[in-house]
Amino acid sequence: MQELLFLSDSLEGYLSSGEYMAFVLSVLVAGCWLLCPWVLLRGSHRANRLRRLMDALPTSSVRGVFIGLVELKGTAECADPLVSFIAEKPCVWYSYTVEEHWRRVEVRTVVENGKRRTRTVVRSGWSTVAEGGRLTTFFLRDDTGEIAVHPQGADIEPMRVASFFSTPSDDAYYAKGPQRSIANSTFKRRFTEEAVPIGTRIYLVGPSRECRDRVAAEIASGQDGEEFIISTRDEEAIRRTKGVKAWCFAILGLGILAGGSYFLRSGIYGIDSADGSAWPLWIVAGGIYVLAWLVSWMWTVYNSLVDIRNRVRQGWAQVEVLLQRRYELIPSLCRVVEEYTRHESEAMFLVARLRRRQQLDHESINALQEAYPGLKAAPLYEQLMQELSDTELRIAMAREYYNTIATHLNTRLAVFPDGVIGNMFGVKCVNLVEGVFRDDSCVKGE
């Protein structure tokens, strides 16, 4: 107990000393000096990873969507759309904010040169008085069909559909905002709303999965933290933004680290230059930061190449699944149609024979209807032809997907620096599919 009291008294005395405050300030400065560049480096790594992910994903058609991460382009459609709160536009997602301007006068007493003085300060700003939003499941439609999209959990980049100021003389002031004003209000409100309107062309990167209630694919947030982006901007604009952000974060982090180290103006003990003087801290810190950025960049490039290689293998496996489906399904359908056609031919032959004998009375017709109900071979032929067409189209789309992603991998391995990193870690080029499949050497890069 006495030891605890002694530690408490010692800590209390130390906390009250100026040395402790200087120590805390130094720790805070050093923490910011190290933490800010680390956060910016991680931001640069993530932006660069997203940009390369967008490069690695080929744009799929809705009808050719595979299970896994996909990239789609199309228009947002919905049979029962939402209506945005402010602009009242049909949409699938919206978010609005209502802000009210305030101004107040504050009287402050300050001490200058040993004398008390009174100052009047006018402060103003905006306070949020109302906000909200909604979203709903919608369909992304392109030339080949449509696919359900569940936007919950997605990183949505909408377009601005409303942005204006209002006073009590305008209808929107009370119709779209609260009835009561805030304290010190200037009776001026700012209305802002963003939405994804119906018919807007969107760019989507997200995980696809099997629907739970029907045989089809849908887009929804995954459980393993896969990227899910829904944007009203085009792909090139998003890629450009990610690239600029990656470089700006990296350069800003380097500047903060090197600048803070320079102002410290200290040397590193034990690390001497050619003339025997100690290396400045800002050079050593900047060199470590650049090295960490290079390692992060190489890691991103390697992961991107591995991701593309895995997608090539996935595309190949999907084609083999579709070929196996055609091998098992189509002959079975053909046999069913042939049996039904033979069945119908026998019935027609019997009807023709009865007609020739003029024995096709009412009782004979009833007997034929009971023995051969619903004789309609034409719909079966149409169904067979439709199934054949759908199967061949799916195989063609799967081959096109495989060739697209394989071409992208080969292109990456043929340019610098991806080719150098790929050769370092054994990532090889793959062969393209030319109409028919030969062997597994296509995906093994042999």
Coordinates of C-alpha atoms in Angstrom, one line a residue:
M1 CA 0.0 0.0 0.0
Q2 CA 2.8 2.4 0.8
E3 CA 4.5 1.6 -2.5
L4 CA 1.2 2.6 -4.3
L5 CA 1.0 5.8 -2.4
F6 CA 4.6 6.6 -3.2
L7 CA 4.1 6.0 -6.9
S8 CA 0.9 8.1 -6.8
D9 CA 2.7 11.0 -5.2
S10 CA 5.7 10.7 -7.6
L11 CA 3.4 10.6 -10.6
E12 CA 1.4 13.6 -9.3
G13 CA 4.6 15.6 -8.9
Y14 CA 5.8 14.6 -12.3
L15 CA 2.5 15.4 -14.0
S16 CA 2.6 18.9 -12.5
S17 CA 6.1 19.6 -13.8
G18 CA 6.8 21.4 -17.1
E19 CA 9.1 18.6 -18.2
Y20 CA 6.1 16.3 -18.4
M21 CA 4.1 18.7 -20.6
A22 CA 7.1 19.1 -22.9
F23 CA 7.4 15.3 -23.1
V24 CA 3.7 14.9 -23.9
L25 CA 4.0 17.5 -26.6
S26 CA 7.0 15.8 -28.1
V27 CA 5.2 12.5 -28.1
L28 CA 2.2 14.0 -29.9
V29 CA 4.4 15.7 -32.5
A30 CA 6.4 12.6 -33.1
G31 CA 3.2 10.5 -33.3
C32 CA 1.7 12.9 -35.9
W33 CA 5.0 13.0 -37.8
L34 CA 4.9 9.2 -38.1
L35 CA 1.2 8.5 -38.2
C36 CA 0.2 10.9 -41.0
P37 CA 2.7 9.5 -43.6
W38 CA 1.6 6.0 -42.7
V39 CA -2.1 6.8 -43.2
L40 CA -1.3 8.5 -46.5
L41 CA 0.8 5.6 -47.6
R42 CA -2.1 3.2 -46.9
G43 CA -4.5 5.5 -48.8
S44 CA -2.1 5.5 -51.8
H45 CA -1.8 1.7 -51.7
R46 CA -5.6 1.3 -51.6
A47 CA -6.2 3.8 -54.5
N48 CA -3.6 2.1 -56.6
R49 CA -5.0 -1.3 -55.8
L50 CA -8.5 -0.2 -56.9
R51 CA -7.2 1.3 -60.1
R52 CA -5.4 -1.9 -61.0
L53 CA -8.4 -3.9 -60.1
M54 CA -10.5 -1.9 -62.5
D55 CA -7.9 -2.5 -65.2
A56 CA -7.9 -6.3 -64.4
L57 CA -11.6 -6.7 -64.7
P58 CA -13.0 -7.0 -68.3
T59 CA -16.5 -5.6 -68.8
S60 CA -19.0 -8.5 -68.9
S61 CA -22.4 -8.5 -70.5
V62 CA -25.3 -9.1 -68.2
R63 CA -26.0 -12.5 -69.9
G64 CA -22.5 -13.6 -69.5
V65 CA -22.1 -12.8 -65.8
F66 CA -20.1 -15.4 -63.8
I67 CA -20.1 -16.0 -60.1
G68 CA -17.5 -13.8 -58.5
L69 CA -16.3 -10.2 -58.9
V70 CA -17.6 -8.7 -62.1
E71 CA -17.6 -5.4 -63.9
L72 CA -20.8 -4.2 -65.6
K73 CA -22.0 -1.2 -67.5
G74 CA -25.7 -0.4 -68.2
T75 CA -28.7 1.6 -67.2
A76 CA -30.5 1.6 -63.8
E77 CA -34.1 0.3 -64.2
C78 CA -36.8 -0.4 -61.6
A79 CA -40.4 -1.4 -62.0
D80 CA -41.4 0.4 -58.7
P81 CA -38.8 3.2 -58.4
L82 CA -38.3 5.5 -55.4
V83 CA -39.1 9.2 -55.7
S84 CA -36.4 11.5 -54.4
F85 CA -37.5 13.8 -51.6
I86 CA -36.4 17.2 -52.9
A87 CA -36.1 16.9 -56.7
E88 CA -39.0 14.4 -56.9
K89 CA -37.2 12.3 -59.5
P90 CA -37.7 8.6 -60.0
C91 CA -34.6 6.9 -58.8
V92 CA -33.2 3.8 -57.1
W93 CA -31.1 5.6 -54.5
Y94 CA -31.2 9.1 -53.0
S95 CA -29.8 11.1 -50.1
Y96 CA -30.7 14.7 -49.1
T97 CA -29.5 17.3 -46.7
V98 CA -31.2 20.5 -45.5
E99 CA -28.9 23.1 -43.8
E100 CA -29.9 26.4 -42.1
H101 CA -27.7 29.4 -41.9
W102 CA -27.2 31.1 -38.5
R103 CA -25.4 34.2 -37.3
R104 CA -24.8 35.3 -33.7
V105 CA -22.9 38.1 -32.0
E106 CA -20.5 37.1 -29.2
V107 CA -18.9 39.4 -26.6
R108 CA -15.5 38.3 -25.4
T109 CA -13.3 39.8 -22.7
V110 CA -9.6 39.5 -23.4
V111 CA -6.5 40.8 -21.5
E112 CA -4.0 42.8 -23.5
N113 CA -1.0 44.5 -21.9
G114 CA -2.5 44.0 -18.5
K115 CA -5.8 45.6 -19.4
R116 CA -9.1 44.0 -19.9
R117 CA -10.7 44.7 -23.2
T118 CA -14.1 43.8 -24.6
R119 CA -14.4 42.5 -28.2
T120 CA -17.5 41.8 -30.2
V121 CA -17.2 38.8 -32.6
V122 CA -19.7 37.9 -35.2
R123 CA -19.9 34.2 -35.9
S124 CA -21.9 32.4 -38.6
G125 CA -22.2 29.0 -40.1
W126 CA -24.5 26.2 -41.3
S127 CA -26.3 23.6 -39.2
T128 CA -28.0 20.5 -40.6
V129 CA -31.7 20.5 -39.7
A130 CA -32.9 17.6 -41.8
E131 CA -31.3 14.7 -43.7
G132 CA -32.3 11.3 -45.0
G133 CA -32.3 8.9 -47.9
R134 CA -33.5 5.6 -49.2
L135 CA -32.4 2.8 -51.6
T136 CA -34.1 -0.1 -53.3
T137 CA -33.2 -3.2 -55.3
F138 CA -33.0 -2.4 -59.0
F139 CA -32.0 -4.0 -62.3
L140 CA -28.9 -3.1 -64.4
R141 CA -29.8 -3.5 -68.1
D142 CA -27.6 -3.7 -71.1
D143 CA -28.1 -5.0 -74.7
T144 CA -28.1 -8.7 -73.5
G145 CA -30.6 -8.5 -70.6
E146 CA -30.8 -7.4 -67.0
I147 CA -29.5 -8.4 -63.6
A148 CA -30.8 -7.7 -60.1
V149 CA -28.6 -5.4 -58.0
H150 CA -28.9 -5.1 -54.2
P151 CA -27.1 -1.8 -53.4
Q152 CA -26.9 -2.3 -49.6
G153 CA -23.2 -2.0 -48.5
A154 CA -22.0 -0.5 -51.9
D155 CA -19.8 2.5 -52.3
I156 CA -22.2 4.7 -54.3
E157 CA -21.1 7.7 -56.4
P158 CA -24.4 9.4 -57.3
M159 CA -25.1 12.5 -59.3
R160 CA -26.4 15.8 -57.8
V161 CA -30.0 16.3 -58.7
A162 CA -30.8 19.4 -56.5
S163 CA -28.7 22.2 -55.0
F164 CA -30.3 25.5 -54.2
F165 CA -30.9 28.1 -51.5
S166 CA -34.4 29.1 -50.1
T167 CA -36.1 31.6 -48.0
P168 CA -39.5 31.5 -46.2
S169 CA -41.0 33.2 -49.2
D170 CA -40.3 30.0 -51.3
D171 CA -42.5 27.0 -51.2
A172 CA -39.6 24.6 -50.6
Y173 CA -38.5 26.3 -47.4
Y174 CA -41.2 24.7 -45.3
A175 CA -42.4 22.0 -47.7
K176 CA -39.0 20.3 -47.8
G177 CA -37.6 21.5 -44.5
P178 CA -38.7 21.5 -40.8
Q179 CA -41.4 23.9 -39.7
R180 CA -39.3 25.4 -36.9
S181 CA -36.2 27.4 -37.3
I182 CA -33.0 27.1 -35.2
A183 CA -31.7 29.7 -32.8
N184 CA -30.1 32.8 -34.4
S185 CA -31.4 31.8 -37.8
T186 CA -31.0 34.1 -40.7
F187 CA -33.9 32.3 -42.4
K188 CA -31.9 31.0 -45.2
R189 CA -31.7 27.3 -46.0
R190 CA -29.6 25.3 -48.4
F191 CA -31.1 22.1 -50.0
T192 CA -28.8 19.5 -51.5
E193 CA -29.8 16.1 -52.9
E194 CA -27.9 13.3 -54.7
A195 CA -29.5 10.4 -56.5
V196 CA -29.1 7.6 -59.0
P197 CA -32.1 8.4 -61.4
I198 CA -33.9 5.8 -63.4
G199 CA -32.3 5.4 -66.8
T200 CA -28.9 6.7 -65.7
R201 CA -25.9 4.9 -67.2
I202 CA -23.9 3.4 -64.3
Y203 CA -20.6 1.6 -63.9
L204 CA -20.6 -1.3 -61.4
V205 CA -17.9 -3.4 -59.9
G206 CA -19.2 -6.0 -57.4
P207 CA -19.6 -9.6 -56.4
S208 CA -22.2 -11.7 -58.2
R209 CA -23.9 -14.8 -56.7
E210 CA -26.7 -17.2 -57.4
C211 CA -30.3 -16.0 -56.7
R212 CA -31.9 -17.8 -53.8
D213 CA -35.4 -18.0 -55.5
R214 CA -34.5 -18.6 -59.2
V215 CA -31.8 -19.9 -61.5
A216 CA -30.0 -16.6 -62.3
A217 CA -27.2 -14.3 -61.0
E218 CA -27.5 -11.2 -58.9
I219 CA -25.2 -8.6 -57.6
A220 CA -25.0 -8.1 -53.8
S221 CA -22.4 -7.2 -51.1
G222 CA -20.2 -10.2 -50.3
Q223 CA -19.2 -11.6 -46.9
D224 CA -15.4 -11.4 -47.5
G225 CA -15.1 -7.6 -48.0
E226 CA -14.9 -7.6 -51.8
E227 CA -15.1 -4.3 -53.6
F228 CA -18.6 -3.1 -54.4
I229 CA -18.8 0.2 -56.4
I230 CA -21.9 1.7 -58.1
S231 CA -21.0 5.0 -59.9
T232 CA -22.7 7.3 -62.3
R233 CA -19.3 8.3 -63.6
D234 CA -17.6 6.4 -66.4
E235 CA -14.8 4.0 -65.9
E236 CA -12.1 6.2 -67.3
A237 CA -13.0 9.1 -64.9
I238 CA -12.9 6.8 -61.9
R239 CA -9.5 5.3 -63.0
R240 CA -8.1 8.8 -63.4
T241 CA -9.3 9.9 -60.0
K242 CA -7.8 6.8 -58.3
G243 CA -4.5 7.3 -60.1
V244 CA -4.3 11.0 -59.1
K245 CA -5.3 10.2 -55.5
A246 CA -2.6 7.4 -55.3
W247 CA 0.2 9.8 -56.4
C248 CA -1.0 12.7 -54.3
F249 CA -1.2 10.7 -51.1
A250 CA 2.2 9.2 -51.7
I251 CA 3.9 12.6 -52.4
L252 CA 2.1 14.3 -49.5
G253 CA 3.1 11.6 -47.1
L254 CA 6.7 11.9 -48.3
G255 CA 6.6 15.7 -47.9
I256 CA 5.2 15.5 -44.4
L257 CA 7.8 12.9 -43.2
A258 CA 10.8 14.6 -44.9
G259 CA 9.6 18.1 -43.8
G260 CA 9.1 17.1 -40.2
S261 CA 12.4 15.3 -40.1
Y262 CA 14.2 18.4 -41.6
F263 CA 12.8 20.7 -39.0
L264 CA 14.1 18.4 -36.3
R265 CA 17.6 18.9 -37.8
S266 CA 19.1 15.9 -36.1
G267 CA 21.5 13.2 -37.4
I268 CA 21.3 9.4 -37.1
Y269 CA 23.8 8.0 -34.7
G270 CA 26.0 5.2 -36.3
I271 CA 25.0 6.1 -39.9
D272 CA 27.8 8.2 -41.4
S273 CA 28.3 9.6 -44.8
A274 CA 31.5 9.5 -46.9
D275 CA 33.0 12.4 -45.0
G276 CA 32.2 10.9 -41.6
S277 CA 29.3 13.2 -40.8
A278 CA 26.0 11.8 -39.6
W279 CA 23.2 11.4 -42.1
P280 CA 20.4 14.0 -41.7
L281 CA 17.2 12.5 -40.3
W282 CA 15.1 13.8 -43.2
I283 CA 17.2 11.9 -45.7
V284 CA 17.0 8.6 -43.8
A285 CA 13.3 9.0 -43.1
G286 CA 12.6 9.9 -46.7
G287 CA 14.6 6.9 -48.0
I288 CA 12.7 4.5 -45.7
Y289 CA 9.4 6.0 -46.9
V290 CA 10.3 5.6 -50.6
L291 CA 11.4 2.0 -49.9
A292 CA 8.1 1.2 -48.2
W293 CA 6.2 2.8 -51.1
L294 CA 8.2 0.6 -53.6
V295 CA 7.5 -2.5 -51.6
S296 CA 3.8 -1.6 -51.4
W297 CA 3.7 -0.9 -55.2
M298 CA 5.4 -4.2 -56.0
W299 CA 3.0 -6.0 -53.7
T300 CA 0.1 -4.4 -55.5
V301 CA 1.4 -5.3 -58.9
Y302 CA 2.0 -8.9 -57.9
N303 CA -1.4 -9.3 -56.3
S304 CA -3.0 -7.8 -59.4
L305 CA -1.2 -10.3 -61.7
V306 CA -2.2 -13.2 -59.4
D307 CA -5.8 -12.0 -59.4
I308 CA -5.9 -11.9 -63.2
R309 CA -4.3 -15.3 -63.5
N310 CA -7.0 -16.7 -61.1
R311 CA -9.7 -15.1 -63.2
V312 CA -8.2 -16.8 -66.3
R313 CA -8.5 -20.1 -64.6
Q314 CA -12.0 -19.3 -63.5
G315 CA -13.0 -18.4 -67.0
W316 CA -11.5 -21.6 -68.3
A317 CA -13.4 -23.7 -65.7
Q318 CA -16.6 -21.9 -66.5
V319 CA -16.3 -22.8 -70.2
E320 CA -15.7 -26.4 -69.3
V321 CA -18.8 -26.4 -67.1
L322 CA -20.9 -25.0 -70.0
L323 CA -19.4 -27.6 -72.4
Q324 CA -20.3 -30.4 -70.0
R325 CA -23.8 -29.0 -69.6
R326 CA -24.2 -29.0 -73.4
Y327 CA -22.9 -32.6 -73.6
E328 CA -25.4 -33.8 -71.0
L329 CA -28.4 -31.7 -71.7
I330 CA -28.8 -31.3 -75.4
P331 CA -28.9 -35.1 -76.3
S332 CA -31.5 -35.6 -73.6
L333 CA -33.7 -32.9 -75.0
C334 CA -33.3 -34.3 -78.5
R335 CA -34.4 -37.7 -77.4
V336 CA -37.5 -36.3 -75.7
V337 CA -38.4 -34.3 -78.8
E338 CA -37.9 -37.4 -81.0
E339 CA -40.0 -39.6 -78.8
Y340 CA -42.8 -37.0 -78.7
T341 CA -42.6 -36.5 -82.5
R342 CA -42.9 -40.3 -83.0
H343 CA -45.8 -40.4 -80.6
E344 CA -47.6 -37.5 -82.5
S345 CA -46.9 -39.2 -85.9
E346 CA -48.6 -42.4 -84.7
A347 CA -51.7 -40.4 -83.6
M348 CA -51.8 -38.5 -86.9
F349 CA -51.5 -41.7 -88.9
L350 CA -54.4 -43.2 -87.0
V351 CA -56.6 -40.1 -87.6
A352 CA -55.7 -40.3 -91.3
R353 CA -56.6 -44.0 -91.6
L354 CA -60.0 -43.4 -89.8
R355 CA -60.8 -40.6 -92.2
R356 CA -60.1 -42.8 -95.2
R357 CA -62.4 -45.4 -93.8
Q358 CA -65.0 -42.7 -92.9
Q359 CA -65.1 -44.0 -89.3
L360 CA -64.1 -40.7 -87.5
D361 CA -67.2 -40.3 -85.5
H362 CA -67.6 -38.5 -82.1
E363 CA -66.7 -41.6 -80.1
S364 CA -63.5 -42.1 -82.1
I365 CA -62.5 -38.5 -81.5
N366 CA -63.0 -38.8 -77.8
A367 CA -61.0 -42.0 -77.7
L368 CA -58.1 -40.3 -79.5
Q369 CA -58.2 -37.3 -77.2
E370 CA -58.0 -39.6 -74.2
A371 CA -55.1 -41.6 -75.6
Y372 CA -53.1 -38.7 -77.0
P373 CA -53.9 -35.5 -75.1
G374 CA -52.3 -32.2 -76.1
L375 CA -50.5 -33.2 -79.3
K376 CA -48.3 -30.2 -80.0
A377 CA -44.8 -30.9 -81.1
A378 CA -44.1 -27.3 -82.5
P379 CA -43.6 -25.7 -79.0
L380 CA -41.2 -28.5 -78.1
Y381 CA -39.1 -27.8 -81.2
E382 CA -39.1 -24.1 -80.4
Q383 CA -38.0 -24.9 -76.8
L384 CA -35.3 -27.1 -78.1
M385 CA -34.0 -24.5 -80.6
Q386 CA -34.1 -21.8 -77.9
E387 CA -32.1 -24.0 -75.5
L388 CA -29.6 -24.8 -78.3
S389 CA -29.3 -21.1 -79.0
D390 CA -28.9 -20.1 -75.3
T391 CA -26.4 -22.8 -74.7
E392 CA -24.2 -21.8 -77.7
L393 CA -24.5 -18.2 -76.7
R394 CA -23.4 -18.9 -73.1
I395 CA -20.4 -20.9 -74.4
A396 CA -19.5 -18.1 -76.8
M397 CA -19.7 -15.5 -74.1
A398 CA -17.6 -17.7 -71.8
R399 CA -15.0 -18.1 -74.5
E400 CA -15.1 -14.3 -75.1
Y401 CA -14.6 -13.7 -71.4
Y402 CA -11.7 -16.1 -71.2
N403 CA -10.0 -14.6 -74.3
T404 CA -10.5 -11.0 -72.9
I405 CA -9.0 -11.7 -69.5
A406 CA -6.2 -13.9 -71.0
T407 CA -5.3 -11.1 -73.5
H408 CA -5.2 -8.7 -70.6
L409 CA -2.9 -10.9 -68.6
N410 CA -0.6 -11.4 -71.7
T411 CA -0.5 -7.7 -72.3
R412 CA 0.4 -7.0 -68.6
L413 CA 3.2 -9.5 -68.8
A414 CA 4.5 -7.9 -72.0
V415 CA 5.0 -4.4 -70.6
F416 CA 7.3 -2.9 -68.0
P417 CA 7.3 -3.2 -65.1
D418 CA 4.6 -5.8 -64.8
G419 CA 6.5 -8.2 -67.0
V420 CA 9.6 -8.0 -64.8
I421 CA 7.6 -8.7 -61.6
G422 CA 5.7 -11.5 -63.3
N423 CA 8.9 -13.2 -64.4
M424 CA 10.3 -12.8 -60.9
F425 CA 7.3 -14.7 -59.4
G426 CA 6.7 -17.2 -62.2
V427 CA 3.5 -15.7 -63.7
K428 CA 3.4 -16.8 -67.4
C429 CA 1.4 -16.0 -70.5
V430 CA -1.5 -18.1 -71.5
N431 CA -2.9 -19.2 -74.9
L432 CA -6.1 -17.9 -76.3
V433 CA -9.0 -20.1 -77.4
E434 CA -9.6 -20.4 -81.2
G435 CA -13.0 -22.0 -81.6
V436 CA -12.2 -25.3 -79.9
F437 CA -10.3 -26.3 -76.8
R438 CA -7.2 -28.3 -77.0
D439 CA -5.8 -29.1 -73.5
D440 CA -5.1 -27.6 -70.2
S441 CA -1.9 -26.0 -71.5
C442 CA -3.9 -22.9 -72.3
V443 CA -4.3 -21.9 -68.7
K444 CA -1.0 -23.3 -67.4
G445 CA 0.9 -21.1 -69.8
E446 CA 2.9 -24.0 -71.3

